[in-house]
Coordinates of C-alpha atoms in Angstrom, one line a residue:
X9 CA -114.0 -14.4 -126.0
X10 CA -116.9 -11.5 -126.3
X11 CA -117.6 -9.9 -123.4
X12 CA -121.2 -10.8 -123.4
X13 CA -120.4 -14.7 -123.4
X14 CA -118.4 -14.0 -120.6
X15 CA -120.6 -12.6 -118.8
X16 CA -123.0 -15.5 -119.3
X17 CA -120.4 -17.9 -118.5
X18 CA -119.4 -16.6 -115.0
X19 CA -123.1 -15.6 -114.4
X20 CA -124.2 -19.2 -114.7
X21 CA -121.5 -20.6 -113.3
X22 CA -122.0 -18.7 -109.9
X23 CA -125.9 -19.6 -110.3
X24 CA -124.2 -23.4 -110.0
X25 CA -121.4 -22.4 -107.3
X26 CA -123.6 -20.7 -104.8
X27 CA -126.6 -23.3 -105.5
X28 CA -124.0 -25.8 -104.5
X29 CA -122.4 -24.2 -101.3
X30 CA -126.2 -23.6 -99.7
X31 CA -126.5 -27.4 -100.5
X32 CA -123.3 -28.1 -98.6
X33 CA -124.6 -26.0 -95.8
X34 CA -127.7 -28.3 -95.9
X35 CA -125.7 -31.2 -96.0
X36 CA -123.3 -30.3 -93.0
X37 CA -126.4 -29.4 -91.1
X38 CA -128.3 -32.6 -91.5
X39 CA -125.8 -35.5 -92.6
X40 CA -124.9 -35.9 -88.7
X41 CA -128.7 -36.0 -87.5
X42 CA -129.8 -38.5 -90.0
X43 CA -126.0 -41.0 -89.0
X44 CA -126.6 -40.4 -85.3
X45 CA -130.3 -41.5 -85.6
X46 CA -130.4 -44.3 -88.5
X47 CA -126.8 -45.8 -87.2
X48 CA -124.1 -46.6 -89.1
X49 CA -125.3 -49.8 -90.5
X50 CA -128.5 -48.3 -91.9
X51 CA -127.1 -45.0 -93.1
X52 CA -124.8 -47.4 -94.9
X53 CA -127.0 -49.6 -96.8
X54 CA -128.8 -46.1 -97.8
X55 CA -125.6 -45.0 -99.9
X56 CA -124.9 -48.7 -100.9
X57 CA -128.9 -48.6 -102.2
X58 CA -128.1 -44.9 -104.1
X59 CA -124.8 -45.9 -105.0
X60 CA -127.0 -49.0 -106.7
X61 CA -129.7 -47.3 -107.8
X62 CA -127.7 -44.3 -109.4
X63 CA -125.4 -47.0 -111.3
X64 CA -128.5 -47.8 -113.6
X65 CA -128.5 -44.4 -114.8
X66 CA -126.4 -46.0 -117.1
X67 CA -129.5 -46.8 -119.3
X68 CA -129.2 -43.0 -120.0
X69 CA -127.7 -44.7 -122.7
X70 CA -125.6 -41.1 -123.2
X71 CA -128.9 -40.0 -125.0
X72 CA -129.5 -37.0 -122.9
X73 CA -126.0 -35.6 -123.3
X74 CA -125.9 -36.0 -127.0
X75 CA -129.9 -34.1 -126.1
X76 CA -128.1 -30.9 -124.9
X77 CA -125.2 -31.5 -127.4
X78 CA -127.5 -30.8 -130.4
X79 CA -130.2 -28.8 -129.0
X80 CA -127.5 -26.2 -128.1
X81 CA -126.4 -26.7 -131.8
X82 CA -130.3 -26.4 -133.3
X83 CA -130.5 -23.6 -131.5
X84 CA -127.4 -21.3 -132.4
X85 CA -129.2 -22.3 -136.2
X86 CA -132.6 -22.2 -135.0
X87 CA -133.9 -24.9 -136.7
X88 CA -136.7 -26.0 -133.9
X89 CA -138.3 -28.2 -135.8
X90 CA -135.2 -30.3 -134.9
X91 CA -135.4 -29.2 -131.3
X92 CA -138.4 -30.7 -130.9
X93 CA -137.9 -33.8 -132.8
X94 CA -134.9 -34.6 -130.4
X95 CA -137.0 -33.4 -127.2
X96 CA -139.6 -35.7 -128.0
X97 CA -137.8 -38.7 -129.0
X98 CA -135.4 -38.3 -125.3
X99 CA -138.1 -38.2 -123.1
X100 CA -139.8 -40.9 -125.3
X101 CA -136.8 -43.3 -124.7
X102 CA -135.7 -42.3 -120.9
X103 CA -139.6 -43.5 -120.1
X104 CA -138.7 -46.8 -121.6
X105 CA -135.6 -47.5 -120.2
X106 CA -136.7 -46.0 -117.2
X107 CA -139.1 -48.7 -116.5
X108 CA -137.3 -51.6 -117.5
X109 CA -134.0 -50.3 -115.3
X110 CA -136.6 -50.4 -112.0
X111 CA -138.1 -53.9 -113.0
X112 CA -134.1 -55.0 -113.1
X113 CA -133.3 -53.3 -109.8
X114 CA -137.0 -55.0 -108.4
X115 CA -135.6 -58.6 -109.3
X116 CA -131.6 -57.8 -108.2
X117 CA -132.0 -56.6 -105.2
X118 CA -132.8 -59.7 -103.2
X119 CA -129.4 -61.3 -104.8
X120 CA -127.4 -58.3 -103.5
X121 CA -129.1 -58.6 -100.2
X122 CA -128.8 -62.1 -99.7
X123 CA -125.2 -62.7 -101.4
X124 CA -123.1 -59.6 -102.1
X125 CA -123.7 -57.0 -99.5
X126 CA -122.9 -57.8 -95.5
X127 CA -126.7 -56.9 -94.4
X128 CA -127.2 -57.5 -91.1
X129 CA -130.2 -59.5 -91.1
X130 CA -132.9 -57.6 -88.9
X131 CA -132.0 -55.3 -91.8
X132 CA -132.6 -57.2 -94.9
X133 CA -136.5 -57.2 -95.2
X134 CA -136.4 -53.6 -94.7
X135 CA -133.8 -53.0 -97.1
X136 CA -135.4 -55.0 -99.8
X137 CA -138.5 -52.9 -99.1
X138 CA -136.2 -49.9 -99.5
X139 CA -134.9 -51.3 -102.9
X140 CA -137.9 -51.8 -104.5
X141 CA -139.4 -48.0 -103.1
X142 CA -136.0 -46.7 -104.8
X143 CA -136.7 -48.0 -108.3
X144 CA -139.4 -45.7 -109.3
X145 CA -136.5 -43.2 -108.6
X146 CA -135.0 -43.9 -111.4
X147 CA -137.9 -43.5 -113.5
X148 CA -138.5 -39.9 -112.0
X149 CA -134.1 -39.1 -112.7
X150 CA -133.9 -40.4 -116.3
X151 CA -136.7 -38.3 -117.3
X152 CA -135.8 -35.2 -115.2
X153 CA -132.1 -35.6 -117.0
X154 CA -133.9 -35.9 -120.6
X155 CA -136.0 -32.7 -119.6
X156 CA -132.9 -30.6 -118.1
X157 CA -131.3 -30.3 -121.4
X158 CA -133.4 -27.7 -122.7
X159 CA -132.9 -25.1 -119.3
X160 CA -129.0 -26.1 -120.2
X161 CA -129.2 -25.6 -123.6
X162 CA -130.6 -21.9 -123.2
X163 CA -128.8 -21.4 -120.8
X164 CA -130.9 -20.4 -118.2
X165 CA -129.1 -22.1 -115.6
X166 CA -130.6 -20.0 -112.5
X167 CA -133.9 -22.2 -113.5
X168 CA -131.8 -25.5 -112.9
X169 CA -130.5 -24.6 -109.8
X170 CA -133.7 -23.0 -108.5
X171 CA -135.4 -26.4 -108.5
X172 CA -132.6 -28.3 -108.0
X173 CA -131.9 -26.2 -104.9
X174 CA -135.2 -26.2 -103.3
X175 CA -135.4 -30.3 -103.9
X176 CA -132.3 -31.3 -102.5
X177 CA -132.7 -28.6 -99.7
X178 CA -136.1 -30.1 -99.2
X179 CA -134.4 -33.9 -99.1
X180 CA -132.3 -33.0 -96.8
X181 CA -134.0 -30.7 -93.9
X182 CA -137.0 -33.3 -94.1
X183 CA -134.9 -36.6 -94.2
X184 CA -133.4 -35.0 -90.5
X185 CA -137.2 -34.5 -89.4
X186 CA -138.3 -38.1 -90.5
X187 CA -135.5 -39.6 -88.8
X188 CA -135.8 -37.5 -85.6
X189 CA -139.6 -38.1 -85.4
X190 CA -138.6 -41.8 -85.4
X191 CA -139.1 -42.8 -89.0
X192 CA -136.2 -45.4 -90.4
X193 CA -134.8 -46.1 -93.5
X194 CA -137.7 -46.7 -96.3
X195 CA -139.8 -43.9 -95.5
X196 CA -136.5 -41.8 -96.0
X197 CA -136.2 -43.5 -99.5
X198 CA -140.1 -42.6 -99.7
X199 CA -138.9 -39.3 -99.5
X200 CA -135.9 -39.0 -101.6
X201 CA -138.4 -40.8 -104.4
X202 CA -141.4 -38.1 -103.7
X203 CA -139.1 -35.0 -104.3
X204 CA -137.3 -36.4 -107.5
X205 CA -140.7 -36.7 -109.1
X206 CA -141.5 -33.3 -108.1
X207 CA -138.2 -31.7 -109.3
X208 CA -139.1 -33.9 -112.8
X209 CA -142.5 -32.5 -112.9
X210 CA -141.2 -28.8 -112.7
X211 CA -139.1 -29.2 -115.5
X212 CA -141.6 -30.4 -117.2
X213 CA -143.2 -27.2 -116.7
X214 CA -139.9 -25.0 -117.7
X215 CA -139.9 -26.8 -120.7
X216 CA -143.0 -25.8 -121.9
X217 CA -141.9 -22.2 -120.2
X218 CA -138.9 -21.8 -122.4
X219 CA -140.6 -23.3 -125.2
X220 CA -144.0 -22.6 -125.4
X221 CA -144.2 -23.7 -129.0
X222 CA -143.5 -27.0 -128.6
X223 CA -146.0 -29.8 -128.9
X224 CA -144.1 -33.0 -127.1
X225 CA -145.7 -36.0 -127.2
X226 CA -144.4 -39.8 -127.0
X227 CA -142.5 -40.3 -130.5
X228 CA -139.7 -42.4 -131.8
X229 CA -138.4 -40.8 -134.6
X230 CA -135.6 -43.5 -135.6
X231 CA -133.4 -41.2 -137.4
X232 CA -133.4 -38.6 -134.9
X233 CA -132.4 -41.5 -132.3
X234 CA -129.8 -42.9 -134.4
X235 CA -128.2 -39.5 -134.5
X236 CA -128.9 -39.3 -130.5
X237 CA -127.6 -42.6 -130.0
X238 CA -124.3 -42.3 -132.9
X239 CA -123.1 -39.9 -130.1
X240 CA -124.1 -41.3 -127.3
X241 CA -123.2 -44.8 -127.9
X242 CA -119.4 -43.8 -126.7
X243 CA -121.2 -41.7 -123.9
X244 CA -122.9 -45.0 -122.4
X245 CA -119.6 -46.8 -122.0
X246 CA -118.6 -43.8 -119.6
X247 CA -121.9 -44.1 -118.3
X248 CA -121.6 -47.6 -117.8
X249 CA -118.3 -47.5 -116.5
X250 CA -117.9 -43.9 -115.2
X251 CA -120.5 -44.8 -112.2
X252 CA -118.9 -48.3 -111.4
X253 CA -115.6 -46.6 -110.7
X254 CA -117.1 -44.0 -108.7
X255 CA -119.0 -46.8 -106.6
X256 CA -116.8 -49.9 -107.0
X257 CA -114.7 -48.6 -103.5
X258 CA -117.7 -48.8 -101.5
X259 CA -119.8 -51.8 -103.2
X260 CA -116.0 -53.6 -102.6
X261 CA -115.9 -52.0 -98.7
X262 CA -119.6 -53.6 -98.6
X263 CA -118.8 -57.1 -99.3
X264 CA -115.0 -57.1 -98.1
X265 CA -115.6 -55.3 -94.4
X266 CA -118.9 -54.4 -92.9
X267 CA -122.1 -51.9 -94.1
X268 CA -121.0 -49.4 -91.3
X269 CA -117.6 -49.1 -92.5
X270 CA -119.3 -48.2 -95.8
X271 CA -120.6 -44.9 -93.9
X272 CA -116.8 -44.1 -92.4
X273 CA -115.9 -43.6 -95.6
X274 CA -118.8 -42.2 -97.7
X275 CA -118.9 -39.6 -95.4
X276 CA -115.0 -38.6 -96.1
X277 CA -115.7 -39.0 -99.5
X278 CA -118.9 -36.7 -99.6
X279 CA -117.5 -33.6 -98.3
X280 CA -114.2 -34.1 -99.9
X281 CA -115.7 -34.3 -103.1
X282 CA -118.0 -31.5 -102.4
X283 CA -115.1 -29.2 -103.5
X284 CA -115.9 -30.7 -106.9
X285 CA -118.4 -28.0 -106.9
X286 CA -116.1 -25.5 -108.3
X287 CA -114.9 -27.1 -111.2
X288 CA -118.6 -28.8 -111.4
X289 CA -120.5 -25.4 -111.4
X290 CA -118.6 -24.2 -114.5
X291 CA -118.5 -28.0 -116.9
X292 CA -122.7 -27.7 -117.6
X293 CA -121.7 -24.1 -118.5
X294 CA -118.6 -24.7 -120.7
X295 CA -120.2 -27.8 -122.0
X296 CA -122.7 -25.9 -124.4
X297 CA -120.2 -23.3 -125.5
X298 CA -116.8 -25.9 -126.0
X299 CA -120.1 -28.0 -128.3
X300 CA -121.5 -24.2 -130.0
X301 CA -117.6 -23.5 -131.0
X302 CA -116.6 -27.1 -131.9
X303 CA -118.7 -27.0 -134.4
X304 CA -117.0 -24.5 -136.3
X305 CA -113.4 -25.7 -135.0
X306 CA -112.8 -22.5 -133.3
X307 CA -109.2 -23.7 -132.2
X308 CA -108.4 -20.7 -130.7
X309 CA -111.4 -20.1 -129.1
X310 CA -111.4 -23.1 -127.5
X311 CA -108.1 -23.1 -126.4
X312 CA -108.2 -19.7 -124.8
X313 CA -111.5 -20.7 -122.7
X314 CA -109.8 -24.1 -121.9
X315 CA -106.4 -22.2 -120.6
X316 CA -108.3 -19.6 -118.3
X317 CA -111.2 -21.8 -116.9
X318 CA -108.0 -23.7 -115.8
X319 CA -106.5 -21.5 -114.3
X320 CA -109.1 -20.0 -112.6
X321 CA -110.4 -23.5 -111.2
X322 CA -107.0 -23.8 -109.9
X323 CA -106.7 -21.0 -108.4
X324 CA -110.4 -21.5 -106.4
X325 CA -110.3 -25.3 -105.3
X326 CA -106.3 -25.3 -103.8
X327 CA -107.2 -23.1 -100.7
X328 CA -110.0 -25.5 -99.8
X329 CA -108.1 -28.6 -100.7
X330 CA -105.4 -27.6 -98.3
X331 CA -107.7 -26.7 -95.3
X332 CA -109.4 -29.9 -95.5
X333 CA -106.2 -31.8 -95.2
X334 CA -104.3 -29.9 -92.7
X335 CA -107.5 -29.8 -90.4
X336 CA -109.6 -32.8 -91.3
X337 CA -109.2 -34.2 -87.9
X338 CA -111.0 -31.0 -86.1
X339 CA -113.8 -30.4 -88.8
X340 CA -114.8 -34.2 -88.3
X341 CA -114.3 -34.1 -85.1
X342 CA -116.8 -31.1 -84.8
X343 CA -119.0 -32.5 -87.1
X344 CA -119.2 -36.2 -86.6
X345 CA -117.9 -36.8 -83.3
X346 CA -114.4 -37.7 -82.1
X347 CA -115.2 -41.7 -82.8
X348 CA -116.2 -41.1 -86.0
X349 CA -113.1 -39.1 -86.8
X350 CA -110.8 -41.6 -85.5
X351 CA -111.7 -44.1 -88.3
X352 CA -112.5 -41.5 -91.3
X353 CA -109.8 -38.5 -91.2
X354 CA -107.1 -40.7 -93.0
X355 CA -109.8 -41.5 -95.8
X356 CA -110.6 -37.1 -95.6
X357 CA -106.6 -36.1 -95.7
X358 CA -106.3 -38.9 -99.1
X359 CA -108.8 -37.8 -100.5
X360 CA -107.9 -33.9 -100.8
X361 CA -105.1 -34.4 -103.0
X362 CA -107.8 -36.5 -105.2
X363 CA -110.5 -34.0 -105.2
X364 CA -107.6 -31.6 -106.8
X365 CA -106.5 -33.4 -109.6
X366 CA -110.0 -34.5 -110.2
X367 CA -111.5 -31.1 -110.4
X368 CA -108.9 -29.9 -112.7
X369 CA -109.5 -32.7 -115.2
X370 CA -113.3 -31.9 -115.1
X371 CA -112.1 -29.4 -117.8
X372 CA -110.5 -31.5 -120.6
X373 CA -113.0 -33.3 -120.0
X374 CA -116.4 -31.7 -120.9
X375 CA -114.2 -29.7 -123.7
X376 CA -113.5 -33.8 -125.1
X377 CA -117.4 -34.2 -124.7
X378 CA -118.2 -31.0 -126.3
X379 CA -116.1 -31.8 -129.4
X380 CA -118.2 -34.7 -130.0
X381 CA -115.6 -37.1 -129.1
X382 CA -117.3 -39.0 -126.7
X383 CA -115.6 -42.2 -127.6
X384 CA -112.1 -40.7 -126.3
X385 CA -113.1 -40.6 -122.5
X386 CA -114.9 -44.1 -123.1
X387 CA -111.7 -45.7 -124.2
X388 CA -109.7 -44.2 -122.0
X389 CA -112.4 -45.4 -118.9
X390 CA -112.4 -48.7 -120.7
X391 CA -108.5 -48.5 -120.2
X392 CA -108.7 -47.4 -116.2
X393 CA -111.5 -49.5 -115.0
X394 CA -108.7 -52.9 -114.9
X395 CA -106.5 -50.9 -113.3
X396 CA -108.7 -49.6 -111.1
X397 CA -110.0 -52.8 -110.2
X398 CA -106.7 -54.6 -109.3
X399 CA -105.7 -51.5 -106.5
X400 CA -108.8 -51.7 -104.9
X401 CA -108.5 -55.7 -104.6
X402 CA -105.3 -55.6 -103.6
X403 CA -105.6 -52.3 -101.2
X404 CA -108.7 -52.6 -99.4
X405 CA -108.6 -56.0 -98.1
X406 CA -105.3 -55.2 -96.3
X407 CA -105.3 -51.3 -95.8
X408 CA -109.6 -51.2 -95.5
X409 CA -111.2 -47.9 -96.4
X410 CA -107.7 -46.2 -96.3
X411 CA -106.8 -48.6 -99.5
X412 CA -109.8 -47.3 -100.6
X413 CA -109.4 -43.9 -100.9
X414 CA -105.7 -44.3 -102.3
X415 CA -106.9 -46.5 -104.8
X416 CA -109.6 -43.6 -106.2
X417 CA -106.8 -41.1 -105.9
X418 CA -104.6 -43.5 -108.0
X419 CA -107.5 -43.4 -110.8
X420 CA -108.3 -40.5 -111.2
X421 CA -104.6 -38.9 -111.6
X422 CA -104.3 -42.1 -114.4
X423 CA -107.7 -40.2 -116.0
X424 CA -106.4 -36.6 -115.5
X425 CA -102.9 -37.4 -116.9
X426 CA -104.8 -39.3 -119.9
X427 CA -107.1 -36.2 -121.0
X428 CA -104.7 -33.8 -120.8
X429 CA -102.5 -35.6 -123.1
X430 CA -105.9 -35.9 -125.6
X431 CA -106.7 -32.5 -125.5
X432 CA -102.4 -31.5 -126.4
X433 CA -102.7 -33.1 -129.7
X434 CA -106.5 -32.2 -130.1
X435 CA -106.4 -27.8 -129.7
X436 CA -102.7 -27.7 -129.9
X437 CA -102.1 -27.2 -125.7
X438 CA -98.8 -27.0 -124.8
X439 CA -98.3 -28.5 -121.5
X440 CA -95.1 -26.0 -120.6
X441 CA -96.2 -23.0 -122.3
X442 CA -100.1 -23.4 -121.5
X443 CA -100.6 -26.1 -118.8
X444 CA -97.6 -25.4 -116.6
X445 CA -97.9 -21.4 -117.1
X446 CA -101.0 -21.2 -116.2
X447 CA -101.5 -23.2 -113.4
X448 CA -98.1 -22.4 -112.1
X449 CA -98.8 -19.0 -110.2
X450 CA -102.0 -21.4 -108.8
X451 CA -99.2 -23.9 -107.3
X452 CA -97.0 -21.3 -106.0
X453 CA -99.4 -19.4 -103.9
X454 CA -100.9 -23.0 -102.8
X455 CA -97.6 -23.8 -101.4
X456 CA -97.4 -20.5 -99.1
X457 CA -101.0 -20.7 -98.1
X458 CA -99.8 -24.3 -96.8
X459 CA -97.3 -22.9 -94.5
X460 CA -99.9 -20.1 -93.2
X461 CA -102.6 -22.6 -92.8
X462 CA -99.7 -25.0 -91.1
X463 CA -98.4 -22.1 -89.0
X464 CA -102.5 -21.2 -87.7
X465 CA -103.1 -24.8 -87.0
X466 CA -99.6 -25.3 -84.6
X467 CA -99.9 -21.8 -83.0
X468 CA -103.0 -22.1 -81.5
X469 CA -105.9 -24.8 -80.4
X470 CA -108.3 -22.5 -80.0
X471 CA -110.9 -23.5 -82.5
X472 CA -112.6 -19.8 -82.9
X473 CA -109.2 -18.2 -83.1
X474 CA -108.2 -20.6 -85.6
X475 CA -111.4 -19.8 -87.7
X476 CA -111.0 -16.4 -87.5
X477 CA -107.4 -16.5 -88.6
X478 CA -108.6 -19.0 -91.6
X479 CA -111.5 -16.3 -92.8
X480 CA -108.7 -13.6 -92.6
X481 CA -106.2 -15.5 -94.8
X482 CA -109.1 -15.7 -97.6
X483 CA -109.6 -12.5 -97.4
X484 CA -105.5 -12.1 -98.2
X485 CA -105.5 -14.7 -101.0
X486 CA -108.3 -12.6 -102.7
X487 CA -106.8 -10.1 -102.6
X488 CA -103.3 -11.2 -103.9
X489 CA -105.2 -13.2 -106.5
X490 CA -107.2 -10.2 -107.6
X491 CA -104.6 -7.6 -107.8
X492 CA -101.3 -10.3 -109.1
X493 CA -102.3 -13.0 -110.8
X494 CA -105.9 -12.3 -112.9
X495 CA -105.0 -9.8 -115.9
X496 CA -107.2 -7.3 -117.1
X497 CA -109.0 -9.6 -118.9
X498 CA -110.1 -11.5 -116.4
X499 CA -111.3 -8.9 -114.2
X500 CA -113.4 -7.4 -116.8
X501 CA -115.7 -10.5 -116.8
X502 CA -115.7 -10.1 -113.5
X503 CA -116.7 -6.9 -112.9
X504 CA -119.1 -7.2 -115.7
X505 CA -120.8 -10.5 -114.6

């Protein structure tokens, strides 16, 4: 791998990381204000309505990741006549789908309110209101998604993150203030729908920034869409299917048990997954280069990038995967409140070993969807959504939100175990010599920061003390991780980023 790649590679992939932990600050900050004063019930039915909402993203139809697939191929060729051809025709088609997903969501959602979901009812008028507020936000999200290709495609990731950053920071800090002036739950989806058409119209802006030679205007180009839609065709069955597994826990937890038991485990699940920051700061990074190299079956390439993003992702999320289970019980009880704990910090302590086995698969996976083989991970999602199905039906009605979250962590190690195998026959990884030796060192120094983070929680209760210790001990694994397990290599890109 050229040192200059590199250096673009971990440059845009800290762009994404620290983006992501300011959001998490954010989040920590305001989440609790905006429980406390909606309720449980309410702040509920506003993840069941996202969770909803967010499912018809579907409709993408995988267009706008087959967008940055070949615009990141046009590019390294510079044909931009092509470019624009496919920019046009994206935008174009998410407009149109867009409009027809919010008349769907406009005529579904008094059937989900009525018959699926357990509303309370001096809730339901002011959830269908919310609803139907909601469904111009998918208008503004398919577009933004069709527009953030180009930003990705470049590479200019610090643009991405820029304006994602300020609009989620903005969603969150004035979602707190709505709810603390005494605002409820549809002027807080008023919100979230203002700021996504605002982030959409920015990049609307940086596209014309990047590409100031560009003349886009609404065209369907039938060729260029066929060859759009010949790769995203397998894309949309993830799509379609990806997002139902994600949400099927809490549409089930919904409709089985209660809306406020909906929020005692979203909010589990939402910091826990958080951690998915690592490996997801680096997948819309590798994503362009894994689909640049493809293209001219760089085997070796490919399967040195794959081996050290691995290890490297391994060696990040494990610390923070073990924290959160050994102390789940005093971070929620900190953050949430000692009731709220005492019903979630099973779900948090499940849900760690999840959010490791998930993170790590994030790679073979966007290296499968770089090689233009799309339909691999739809097959294999077509193969784990049955499965997936029958543990939550059997788990949740008798172990609740607990069942829950061992039924997600059942998926996706099925997922994980399935793409690793693709991606052994597909680059030639060996899964002793490459898989197993590179994560191995990860694993080994997991399993004695386990026993130090054991050893601070049992020798003192002394929450400060214990934090201190904890920010000591990173500085120790750092350093060990600097100085023993990166090679040279790997500290070259470093130091050069």
């Amino acid at each position: 791998m050229k040192p200059t790649l590199a250096r673009v590679l971990i440059k845009n992939t800290f762009w994404n990381f620290f983006t992501q932990v300011w959001l998490i600050l954010i989040f920590m900050v305001t989440t609790p204000i905006v429980v406390h004063n909606l309720g449980d019930e309410a702040y509920g039915i506003l993840s069941l309505i996202m969770a909803t909402v967010g499912y018809f993203g579907f409709l993408d139809f995988g267009i706008s990741q087959a967008t940055l697939k070949f615009i990141s191929e046009h590019l390294v060729r510079n044909e931009r006549s092509q470019v624009h051809r496919i920019i046009s025709t994206s935008v174009f088609f998410s407009l149109i789908v867009g409009l027809l997903g919010a008349v769907i969501i406009i005529f579904l959602a008094p059937c989900l309110i009525e018959f699926i979901f357990k509303i309370p009812p001096v809730l339901r008028n002011e959830t269908k209101i919310s609803f139907y507020i909601f469904s111009g936000w998918l208008i503004a999200s398919l577009l933004q998604g069709a527009l953030q290709t180009v930003p990705a495609a470049l590479q200019r990731f610090d643009l991405i993150n820029l304006i994602n950053g300020i609009a989620c920071s903005l969603q969150g800090l004035v979602s707190a203030w709505l709810v603390l002036s005494g605002f409820h739950l549809k002027e807080v989806v008023a919100l979230y729908l203002i700021i996504r058409v605002l982030s959409a119209s920015a990049f609307f802006v940086i596209l014309f920034k990047l590409l100031p030679d560009i003349t886009l205007r609404p065209m369907w180009h039938g060729p260029t869409f066929m060859k759009l839609f010949s790769f995203g065709k397998w894309v949309l069955v993830s799509y379609v299917i990806g997002p139902l597994m994600v949400n099927l826990d809490r549409f089930l937890i919904g409709s089985f048990i209660s809306v406020a038991a909906v929020t005692y485990y979203a909010i589990p699940y939402a910091i826990i997954t958080k951690l998915g920051i690592i490996p997801g700061s680096a997948a819309p990074v590798l994503f362009p280069t894994f689909s640049e190299r493809g293209a001219f079956s760089d085997n070796s390439f490919l399967l040195g990038l794959f081996r050290r993003s691995l290890r490297l992702l391994n060696l990040s999320i494990l610390p923070f995967a073990v924290i959160l289970f050994i102390f789940a019980d005093e971070i929620l009880r900190i953050w949430m409140g000692a009731s709220f704990a005492d019903k979630s910090v099973a779900v948090a302590r499940i849900l760690s070993f999840a959010v490791v086995v998930n993170g790590l698969a994030i790679i073979p996976y966007t290296l499968v969807q770089g090689l233009g083989r799309s339909d691999i991970t739809a097959k294999f999602h077509l193969f784990e959504l049955p499965a997936y199905l029958l543990f939550c039906l059997f788990l949740i009605p008798s172990l609740g939100i607990n069942g829950a979250a061992i039924a997600w962590t059942g998926r996706v190690a099925l997922d994980a175990a399935l793409l690793f195998w693709y991606v052994r026959r597909r680059i030639g990884l060996r899964i002793r010599k490459h898989f197993c030796g590179e994560i191995k060192w990860g694993f080994l120094l997991g399993a004695v920061w386990t026993l130090l983070m054991l050893g601070i929680k049992f020798s003192t209760q002394r929450l400060l003390v214990q934090g201190a210790l904890i920010f000591l001990s990173f500085g120790l694994y750092a350093s060990v991780v600097w100085l023993y397990i990166l090679d040279d290599r790997d500290r070259m890109h470093f130091k050069c980023a």
